[in-house]
Amino acid sequence: MFDAQCDLAALVYDGHDDPDAILRDFACHLKAHGSGVVGMVQTGQCADSSLSAVLVHSGETLLLAQPPSPGASGCKLDLSRLQDAGLRVADALAAGADLVIINRFGKRERDGKGLGYLIERALDADIPVVIAVSRSSFADWVTVAGGMSVKLACDRHALDAWWRNVSLRTAARGRAGSHHGVRSVQVTSGGLANPSL
């Protein structure tokens, strides 16, 4: 499914982490420094029916939850709204990008649905992708990614270190005029470590 010549990173989070805040801050930083970033990052929570996502390329916030039913608690993801958000990301991606951010890897992506097609589309165009993946779903992610993924700690330092590495490789490929395979590496808050998943 995924090409070894592309850069794909999983920001792996636990229950106490806030990958959305990290990804939003990262996207804002890159955009402020002239990078073309497209994608979406979750905002709001299902617990209070405010589940939504912000499109990082436009700043628009889209509600993703179904309208609440009387007496119901929590919320359900509205698949048509998710699909609409995905189409907006796809349109922005078609216009060109330096990075694609996908808010979460979930059971839909695990089953080949959801926003997985955006990842494939970006990687087919040699555009790096970062996606938030819960630790409990990481084994499924590795299977879907065919083992070709960088595993990042859920912190900004790890994300910045990965992006510096991607930027250097992209610049080197541009100078060489050819593409090289990407090895999977473990990135921690201390920087690049030994190749691993």
Coordinates of C-alpha atoms in Angstrom, one line a residue:
M1 CA 0.0 0.0 0.0
F2 CA 2.7 2.5 0.9
D3 CA 5.9 3.3 -1.0
A4 CA 9.3 3.0 0.6
Q5 CA 10.5 6.1 -1.2
C6 CA 8.1 8.3 0.8
D7 CA 8.3 9.7 4.3
L8 CA 5.5 8.6 6.6
A9 CA 5.5 9.2 10.4
A10 CA 3.2 8.1 13.2
L11 CA 2.9 10.4 16.2
V12 CA 2.2 7.7 18.8
Y13 CA 0.2 8.9 21.8
D14 CA -1.1 7.5 25.1
G15 CA -4.3 8.5 26.9
H16 CA -2.6 11.4 28.7
D17 CA -1.1 12.9 25.6
D18 CA -2.6 15.6 23.4
P19 CA -1.4 14.9 19.8
D20 CA -3.9 17.3 18.4
A21 CA -2.4 20.3 20.1
I22 CA 1.1 19.2 19.1
L23 CA 0.0 18.8 15.4
R24 CA -1.8 22.1 15.3
D25 CA 1.2 24.0 16.8
F26 CA 3.5 22.2 14.4
A27 CA 1.3 23.1 11.4
C28 CA 1.1 26.7 12.5
H29 CA 4.9 26.9 12.9
L30 CA 5.6 25.4 9.4
K31 CA 3.0 27.7 7.7
A32 CA 4.5 30.7 9.4
H33 CA 7.9 29.7 7.9
G34 CA 6.5 29.3 4.4
S35 CA 5.8 25.6 4.2
G36 CA 2.7 24.4 2.4
V37 CA 0.9 22.2 4.9
V38 CA -2.5 20.6 4.2
G39 CA -4.6 18.3 6.2
M40 CA -6.8 18.2 9.3
V41 CA -6.4 18.0 13.1
Q42 CA -9.1 17.0 15.5
T43 CA -10.6 19.6 17.8
G44 CA -13.4 19.2 20.4
Q45 CA -14.3 16.0 22.1
C46 CA -16.9 13.3 21.5
A47 CA -17.9 13.5 25.2
D48 CA -19.7 16.8 24.7
S49 CA -20.7 16.3 21.1
S50 CA -18.2 19.0 19.9
L51 CA -16.1 16.6 17.8
S52 CA -14.7 18.6 15.0
A53 CA -11.5 19.1 12.9
V54 CA -9.6 22.2 11.8
L55 CA -8.3 22.2 8.2
V56 CA -4.7 23.3 8.7
H57 CA -4.4 24.8 5.2
S58 CA -7.4 27.1 5.6
G59 CA -8.1 27.4 9.3
E60 CA -11.7 26.3 8.8
T61 CA -13.3 24.2 11.5
L62 CA -15.7 21.4 10.5
L63 CA -18.1 19.6 12.8
L64 CA -17.6 15.8 12.5
A65 CA -20.2 14.6 15.0
Q66 CA -23.7 13.6 14.1
P67 CA -26.4 15.9 15.5
P68 CA -27.1 14.7 19.1
S69 CA -30.1 12.6 19.7
P70 CA -32.4 13.6 22.6
G71 CA -31.2 12.0 25.8
A72 CA -28.1 10.6 24.2
S73 CA -24.7 11.0 25.8
G74 CA -21.4 11.3 23.9
C75 CA -21.5 11.4 20.1
K76 CA -21.0 9.4 16.9
L77 CA -18.8 10.3 14.0
D78 CA -20.8 11.5 11.0
L79 CA -19.2 9.6 8.1
S80 CA -20.6 11.9 5.5
R81 CA -19.0 14.9 7.3
L82 CA -15.7 13.0 7.6
Q83 CA -15.9 12.3 3.8
D84 CA -16.6 15.9 3.1
A85 CA -13.6 17.0 5.2
G86 CA -11.4 14.4 3.3
L87 CA -12.5 15.8 0.0
R88 CA -11.5 19.3 1.1
V89 CA -8.1 18.0 2.1
A90 CA -7.8 16.2 -1.3
D91 CA -8.6 19.4 -3.2
A92 CA -5.9 21.3 -1.2
L93 CA -3.4 18.4 -1.7
A94 CA -4.0 18.5 -5.5
A95 CA -2.9 22.1 -5.5
G96 CA 0.5 21.1 -4.0
A97 CA 1.9 20.7 -0.5
D98 CA 5.1 20.1 1.4
L99 CA 3.4 18.1 4.2
V100 CA 0.1 16.4 4.8
I101 CA -1.2 16.0 8.4
I102 CA -4.0 13.4 9.1
N103 CA -5.7 13.8 12.5
R104 CA -6.1 10.2 13.6
F105 CA -5.6 6.6 12.5
G106 CA -8.7 4.7 13.4
K107 CA -10.6 1.6 12.6
R108 CA -11.9 3.0 9.3
E109 CA -8.3 3.6 8.1
R110 CA -7.3 0.2 9.5
D111 CA -10.1 -1.3 7.3
G112 CA -8.9 0.6 4.2
K113 CA -11.5 3.3 4.5
G114 CA -11.7 6.7 6.2
L115 CA -8.9 9.0 5.3
G116 CA -6.4 6.3 4.2
Y117 CA -6.8 7.4 0.6
L118 CA -5.3 10.8 1.4
I119 CA -2.2 9.1 2.8
E120 CA -1.8 7.1 -0.4
R121 CA -2.4 10.1 -2.6
A122 CA 0.2 12.2 -0.7
L123 CA 2.8 9.4 -0.8
D124 CA 2.2 8.8 -4.5
A125 CA 3.1 12.5 -5.0
D126 CA 6.2 12.1 -2.8
I127 CA 4.7 14.4 -0.1
P128 CA 5.6 13.4 3.5
V129 CA 2.7 12.5 5.9
V130 CA 2.3 12.6 9.6
I131 CA -0.6 11.0 11.4
A132 CA -1.6 10.6 15.1
V133 CA -1.8 6.9 16.1
S134 CA -2.8 5.7 19.5
R135 CA -0.4 3.2 21.1
S136 CA -3.1 0.6 21.3
S137 CA -3.6 0.9 17.5
F138 CA 0.1 1.0 16.6
A139 CA 0.3 -2.7 15.6
D140 CA -2.6 -2.2 13.2
W141 CA -0.8 0.9 11.8
V142 CA 2.4 -1.0 11.2
T143 CA 0.4 -3.6 9.2
V144 CA -1.4 -0.9 7.1
A145 CA 1.8 1.0 6.5
G146 CA 3.6 -2.2 5.5
G147 CA 6.3 -1.5 8.1
M148 CA 7.4 1.7 6.3
S149 CA 6.8 4.3 9.0
V150 CA 8.8 6.4 11.4
K151 CA 7.6 6.1 15.0
L152 CA 7.6 9.4 16.8
A153 CA 7.2 10.1 20.5
C154 CA 4.2 12.3 21.1
D155 CA 6.1 15.5 21.6
R156 CA 7.1 18.5 19.6
H157 CA 10.9 17.8 19.8
A158 CA 10.5 14.4 18.1
L159 CA 8.2 15.9 15.4
D160 CA 10.7 18.7 14.8
A161 CA 13.6 16.3 14.6
W162 CA 11.7 14.1 12.1
W163 CA 10.8 17.2 9.9
R164 CA 14.5 18.4 9.9
N165 CA 15.5 14.9 8.7
V166 CA 12.7 14.8 6.0
S167 CA 13.7 18.3 4.8
L168 CA 17.4 17.3 4.5
R169 CA 16.5 14.2 2.5
T170 CA 14.1 16.1 0.3
A171 CA 16.8 18.7 -0.5
A172 CA 19.3 16.0 -1.2
R173 CA 16.9 14.2 -3.5
G174 CA 16.3 17.5 -5.3
R175 CA 20.1 18.0 -5.8
A176 CA 20.6 14.4 -6.9
G177 CA 17.6 14.3 -9.1
S178 CA 16.6 10.9 -7.9
H179 CA 14.7 9.2 -5.1
H180 CA 16.1 6.9 -2.5
G181 CA 14.5 4.4 -0.2
V182 CA 13.5 5.6 3.2
R183 CA 14.5 3.5 6.2
S184 CA 12.2 3.3 9.2
V185 CA 13.7 5.0 12.2
Q186 CA 12.7 5.5 15.9
V187 CA 12.6 9.1 16.8
T188 CA 12.5 10.2 20.5
S189 CA 12.6 13.6 22.1
G190 CA 16.4 13.2 22.0
G191 CA 16.5 12.9 18.2
L192 CA 17.1 10.1 15.8
A193 CA 18.0 6.7 17.2
N194 CA 18.7 3.3 15.7
P195 CA 16.5 2.1 12.8
S196 CA 13.5 0.3 14.2
L197 CA 9.8 0.3 14.6

